[in-house]
PDB file of C-alpha atoms in Angstrom:
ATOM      1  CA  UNK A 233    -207.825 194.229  57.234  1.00  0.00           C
ATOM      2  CA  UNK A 234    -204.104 195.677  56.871  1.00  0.00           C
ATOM      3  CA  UNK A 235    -204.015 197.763  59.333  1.00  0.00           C
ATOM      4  CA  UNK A 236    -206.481 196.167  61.650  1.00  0.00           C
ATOM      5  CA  UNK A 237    -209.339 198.829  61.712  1.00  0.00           C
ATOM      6  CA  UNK A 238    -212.407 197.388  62.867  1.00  0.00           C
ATOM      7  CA  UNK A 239    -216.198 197.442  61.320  1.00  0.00           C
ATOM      8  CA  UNK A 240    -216.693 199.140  63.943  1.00  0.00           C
ATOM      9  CA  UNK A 241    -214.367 202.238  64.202  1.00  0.00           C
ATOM     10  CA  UNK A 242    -215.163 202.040  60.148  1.00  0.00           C
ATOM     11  CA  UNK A 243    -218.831 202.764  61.102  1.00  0.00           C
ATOM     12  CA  UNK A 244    -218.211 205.017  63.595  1.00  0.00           C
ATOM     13  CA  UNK A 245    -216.149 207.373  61.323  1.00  0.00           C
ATOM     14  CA  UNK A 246    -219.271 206.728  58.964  1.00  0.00           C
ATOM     15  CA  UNK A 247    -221.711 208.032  61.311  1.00  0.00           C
ATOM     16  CA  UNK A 248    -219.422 211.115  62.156  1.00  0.00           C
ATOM     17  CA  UNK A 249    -219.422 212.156  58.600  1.00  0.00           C
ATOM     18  CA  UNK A 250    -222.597 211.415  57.740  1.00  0.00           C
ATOM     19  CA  UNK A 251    -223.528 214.063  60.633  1.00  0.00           C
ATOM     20  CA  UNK A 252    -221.810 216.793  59.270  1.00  0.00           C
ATOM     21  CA  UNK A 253    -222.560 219.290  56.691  1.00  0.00           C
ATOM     22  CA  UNK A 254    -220.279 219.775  54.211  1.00  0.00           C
ATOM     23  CA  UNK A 255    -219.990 222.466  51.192  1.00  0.00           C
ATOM     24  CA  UNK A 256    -217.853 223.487  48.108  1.00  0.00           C
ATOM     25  CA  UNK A 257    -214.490 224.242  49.760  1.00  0.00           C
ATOM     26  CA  UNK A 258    -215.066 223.071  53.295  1.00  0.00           C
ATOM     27  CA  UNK A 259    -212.925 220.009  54.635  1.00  0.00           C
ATOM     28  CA  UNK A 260    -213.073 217.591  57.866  1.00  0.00           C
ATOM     29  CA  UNK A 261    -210.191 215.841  59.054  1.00  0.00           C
ATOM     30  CA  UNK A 262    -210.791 212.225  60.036  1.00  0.00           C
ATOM     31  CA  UNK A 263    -207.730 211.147  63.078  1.00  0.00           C
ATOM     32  CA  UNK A 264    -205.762 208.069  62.864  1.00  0.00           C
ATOM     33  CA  UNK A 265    -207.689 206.676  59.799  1.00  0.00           C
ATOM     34  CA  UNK A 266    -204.944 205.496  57.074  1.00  0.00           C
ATOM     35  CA  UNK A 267    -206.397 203.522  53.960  1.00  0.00           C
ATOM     36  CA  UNK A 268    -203.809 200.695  54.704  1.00  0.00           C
ATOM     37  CA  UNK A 269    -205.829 200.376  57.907  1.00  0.00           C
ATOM     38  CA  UNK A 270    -209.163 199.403  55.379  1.00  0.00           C
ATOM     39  CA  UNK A 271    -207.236 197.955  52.595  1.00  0.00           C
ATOM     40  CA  UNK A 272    -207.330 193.915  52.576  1.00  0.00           C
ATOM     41  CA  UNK A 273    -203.809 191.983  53.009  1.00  0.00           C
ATOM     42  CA  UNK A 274    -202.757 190.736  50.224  1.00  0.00           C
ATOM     43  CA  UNK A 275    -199.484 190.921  47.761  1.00  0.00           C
ATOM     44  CA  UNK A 276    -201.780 189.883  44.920  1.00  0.00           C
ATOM     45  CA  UNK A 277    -203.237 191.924  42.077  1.00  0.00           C
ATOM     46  CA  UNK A 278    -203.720 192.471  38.701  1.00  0.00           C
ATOM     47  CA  UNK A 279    -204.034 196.014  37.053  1.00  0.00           C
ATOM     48  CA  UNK A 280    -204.771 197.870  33.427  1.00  0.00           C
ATOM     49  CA  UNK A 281    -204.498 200.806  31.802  1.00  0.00           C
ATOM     50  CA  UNK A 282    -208.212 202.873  31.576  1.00  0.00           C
ATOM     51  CA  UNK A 283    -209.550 206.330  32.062  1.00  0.00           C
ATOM     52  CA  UNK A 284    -210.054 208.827  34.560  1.00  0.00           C
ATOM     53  CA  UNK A 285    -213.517 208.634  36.353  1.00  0.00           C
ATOM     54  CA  UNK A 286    -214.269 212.308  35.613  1.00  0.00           C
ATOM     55  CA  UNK A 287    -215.407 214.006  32.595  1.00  0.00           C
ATOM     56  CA  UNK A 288    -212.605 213.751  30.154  1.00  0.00           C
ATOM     57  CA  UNK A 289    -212.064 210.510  30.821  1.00  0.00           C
ATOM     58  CA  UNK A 290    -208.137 210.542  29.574  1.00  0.00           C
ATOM     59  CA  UNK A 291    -206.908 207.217  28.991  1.00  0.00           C
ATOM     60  CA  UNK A 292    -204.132 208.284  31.456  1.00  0.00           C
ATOM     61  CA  UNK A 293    -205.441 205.564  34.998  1.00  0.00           C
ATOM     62  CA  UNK A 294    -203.883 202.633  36.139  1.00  0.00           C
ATOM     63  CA  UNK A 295    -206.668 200.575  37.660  1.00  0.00           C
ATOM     64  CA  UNK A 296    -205.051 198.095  40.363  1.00  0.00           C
ATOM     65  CA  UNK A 297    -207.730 195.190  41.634  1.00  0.00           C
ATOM     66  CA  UNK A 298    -206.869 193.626  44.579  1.00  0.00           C
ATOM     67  CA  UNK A 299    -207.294 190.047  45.176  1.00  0.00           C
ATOM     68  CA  UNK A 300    -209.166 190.060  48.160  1.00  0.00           C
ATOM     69  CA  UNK A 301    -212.798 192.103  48.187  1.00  0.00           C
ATOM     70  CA  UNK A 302    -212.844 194.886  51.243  1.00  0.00           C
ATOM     71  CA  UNK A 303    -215.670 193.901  52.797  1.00  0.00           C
ATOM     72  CA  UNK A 304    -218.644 196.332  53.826  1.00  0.00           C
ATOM     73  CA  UNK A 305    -222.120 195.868  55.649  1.00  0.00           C
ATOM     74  CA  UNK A 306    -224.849 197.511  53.717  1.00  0.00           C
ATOM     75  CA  UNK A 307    -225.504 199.994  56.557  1.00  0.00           C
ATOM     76  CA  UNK A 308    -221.755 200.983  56.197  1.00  0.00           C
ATOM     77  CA  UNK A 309    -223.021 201.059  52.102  1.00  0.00           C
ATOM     78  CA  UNK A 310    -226.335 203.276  53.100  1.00  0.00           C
ATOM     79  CA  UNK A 311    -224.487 205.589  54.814  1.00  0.00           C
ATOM     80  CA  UNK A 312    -222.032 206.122  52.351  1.00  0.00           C
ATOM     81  CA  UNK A 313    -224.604 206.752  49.800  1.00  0.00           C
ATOM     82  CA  UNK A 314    -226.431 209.108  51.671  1.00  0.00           C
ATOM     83  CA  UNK A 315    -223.490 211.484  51.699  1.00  0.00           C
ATOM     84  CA  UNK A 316    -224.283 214.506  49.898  1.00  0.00           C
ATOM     85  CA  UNK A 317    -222.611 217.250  48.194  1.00  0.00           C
ATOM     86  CA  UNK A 318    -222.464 220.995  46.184  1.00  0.00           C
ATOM     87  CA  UNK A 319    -223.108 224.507  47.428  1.00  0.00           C
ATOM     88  CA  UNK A 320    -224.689 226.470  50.298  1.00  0.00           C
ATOM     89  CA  UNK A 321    -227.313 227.164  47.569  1.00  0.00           C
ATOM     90  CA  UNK A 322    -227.403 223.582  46.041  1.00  0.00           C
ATOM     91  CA  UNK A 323    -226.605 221.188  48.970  1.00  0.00           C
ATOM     92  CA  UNK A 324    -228.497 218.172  48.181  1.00  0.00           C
ATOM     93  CA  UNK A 325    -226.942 217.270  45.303  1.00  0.00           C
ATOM     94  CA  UNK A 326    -225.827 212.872  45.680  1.00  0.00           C
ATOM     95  CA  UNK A 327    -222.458 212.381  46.234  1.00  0.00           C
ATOM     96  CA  UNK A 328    -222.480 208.698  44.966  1.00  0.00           C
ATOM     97  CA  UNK A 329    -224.836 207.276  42.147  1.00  0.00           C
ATOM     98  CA  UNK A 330    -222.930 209.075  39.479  1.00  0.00           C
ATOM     99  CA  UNK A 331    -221.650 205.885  37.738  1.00  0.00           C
ATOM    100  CA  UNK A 332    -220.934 206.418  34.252  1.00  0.00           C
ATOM    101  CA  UNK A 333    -221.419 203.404  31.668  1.00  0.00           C
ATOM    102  CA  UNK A 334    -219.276 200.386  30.836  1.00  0.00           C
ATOM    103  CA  UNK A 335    -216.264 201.827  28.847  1.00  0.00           C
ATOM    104  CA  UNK A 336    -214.444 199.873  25.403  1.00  0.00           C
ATOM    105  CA  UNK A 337    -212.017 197.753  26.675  1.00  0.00           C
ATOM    106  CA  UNK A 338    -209.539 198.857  23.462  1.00  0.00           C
ATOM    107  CA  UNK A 339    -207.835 195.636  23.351  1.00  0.00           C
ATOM    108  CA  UNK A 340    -206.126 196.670  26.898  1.00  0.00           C
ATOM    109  CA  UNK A 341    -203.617 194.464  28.562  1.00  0.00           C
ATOM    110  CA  UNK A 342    -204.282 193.225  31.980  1.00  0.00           C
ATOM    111  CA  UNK A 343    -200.996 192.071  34.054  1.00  0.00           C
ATOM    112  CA  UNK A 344    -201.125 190.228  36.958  1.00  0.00           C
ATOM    113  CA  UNK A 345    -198.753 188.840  39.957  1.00  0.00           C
ATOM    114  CA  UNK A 346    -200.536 185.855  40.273  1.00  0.00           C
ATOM    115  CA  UNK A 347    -199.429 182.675  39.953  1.00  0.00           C
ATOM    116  CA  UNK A 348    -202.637 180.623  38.621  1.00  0.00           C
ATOM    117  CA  UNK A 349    -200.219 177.679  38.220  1.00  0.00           C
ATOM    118  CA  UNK A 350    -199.575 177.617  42.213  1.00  0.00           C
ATOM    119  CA  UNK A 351    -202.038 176.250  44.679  1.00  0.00           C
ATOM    120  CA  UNK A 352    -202.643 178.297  47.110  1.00  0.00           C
ATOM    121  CA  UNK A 353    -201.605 177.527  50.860  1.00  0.00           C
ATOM    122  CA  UNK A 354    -204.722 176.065  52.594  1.00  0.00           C
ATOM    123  CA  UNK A 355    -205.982 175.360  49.619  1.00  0.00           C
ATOM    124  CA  UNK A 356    -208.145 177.480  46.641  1.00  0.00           C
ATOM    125  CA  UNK A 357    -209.454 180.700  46.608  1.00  0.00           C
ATOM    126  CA  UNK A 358    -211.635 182.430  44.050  1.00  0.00           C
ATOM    127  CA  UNK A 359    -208.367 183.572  42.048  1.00  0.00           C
ATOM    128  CA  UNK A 360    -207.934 180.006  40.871  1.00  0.00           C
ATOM    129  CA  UNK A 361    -207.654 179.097  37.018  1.00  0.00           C
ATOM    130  CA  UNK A 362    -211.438 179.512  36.259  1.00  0.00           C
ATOM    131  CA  UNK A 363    -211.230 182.767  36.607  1.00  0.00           C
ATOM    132  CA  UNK A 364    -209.578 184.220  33.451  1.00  0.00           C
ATOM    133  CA  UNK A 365    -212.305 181.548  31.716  1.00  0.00           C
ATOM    134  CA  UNK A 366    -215.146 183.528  33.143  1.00  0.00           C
ATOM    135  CA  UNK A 367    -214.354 186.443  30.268  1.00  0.00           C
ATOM    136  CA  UNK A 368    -211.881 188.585  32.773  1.00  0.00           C
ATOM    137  CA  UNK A 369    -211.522 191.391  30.346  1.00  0.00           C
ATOM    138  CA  UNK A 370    -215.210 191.797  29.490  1.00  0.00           C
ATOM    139  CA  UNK A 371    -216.126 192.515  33.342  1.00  0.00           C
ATOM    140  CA  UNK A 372    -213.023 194.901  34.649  1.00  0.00           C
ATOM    141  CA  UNK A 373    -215.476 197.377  35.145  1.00  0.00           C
ATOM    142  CA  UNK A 374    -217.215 195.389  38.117  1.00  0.00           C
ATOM    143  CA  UNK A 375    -215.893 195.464  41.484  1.00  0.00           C
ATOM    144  CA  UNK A 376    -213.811 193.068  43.423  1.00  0.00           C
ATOM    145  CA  UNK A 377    -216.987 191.821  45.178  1.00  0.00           C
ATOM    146  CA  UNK A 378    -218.570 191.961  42.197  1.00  0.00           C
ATOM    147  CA  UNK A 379    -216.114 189.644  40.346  1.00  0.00           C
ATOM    148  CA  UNK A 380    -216.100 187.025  43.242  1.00  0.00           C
ATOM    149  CA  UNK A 381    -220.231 186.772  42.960  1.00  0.00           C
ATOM    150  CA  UNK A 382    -219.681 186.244  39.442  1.00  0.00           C
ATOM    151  CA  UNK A 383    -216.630 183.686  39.569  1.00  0.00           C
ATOM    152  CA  UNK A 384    -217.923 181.536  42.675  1.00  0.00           C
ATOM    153  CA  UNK A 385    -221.692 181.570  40.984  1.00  0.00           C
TER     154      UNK A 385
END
């Protein structure tokens, strides 16, 4: 973890969330909680050019994939799916499972900073050369973890 945040405070911020009710216009702050803090340490990435997650979808997002997956339990993945959102007079409307569809890749360009040429210190990781021979490109879409199930299955 960058920052060194624990599972723990993670989960506890979770549960303080998930307690609250929340509606159109309303906003909590969360103390001493910086993404670096969650974010894996690594200098290593690749990224591409896509489109925005939201209707519209401009072609106007650089996607940057980290090397290393941030890992989460699945009650830390429950609880974040449980969160809800919309209006006093709609409030149970999910505020995850909105996943649109696999996009066209449009012949985009993925760059990278890694050196696949380099053994890594202490030996491999999942990043090693099979991994642009897995079909890269086709699966950008998939997360991090995702991409590791895939590579070291």
């Amino acid at each position: 973890m960058g920052g060194g945040i624990s599972p723990l405070e993670i989960g506890y911020w979770l549960i303080e969330i998930e307690s609250q009710h929340f509606y159109q216009g309303a906003y909590t702050s969360i103390p001493s909680l910086s993404l670096y803090s969650i974010l894996p340490v690594t200098d290593h990435y690749m990224t591409y050019e896509g489109s925005t997650t939201h209707p519209g979808c401009w072609e106007t997002t650089v996607w940057i994939i980290l090397n290393k997956p941030i890992y989460m339990t699945k009650q830390e993945m429950y609880s974040l799916r449980k969160l809800m959102q919309g209006s006093e007079k709609i409030p149970k409307a999910p505020l995850g499972n909105n996943a649109r569809p696999l996009q066209p890749l449009h012949h985009r360009t993925v760059r990278t900073n890694i050196d696949f040429q380099k053994e890594p210190a202490g030996g491999s990781n999942w990043m090693g050369h099979h991994l642009l021979d897995t079909g890269l490109v086709s699966y950008l879409h998939l997360s991090v973890l995702e991409l590791d199930k895939m590579i070291t299955a």
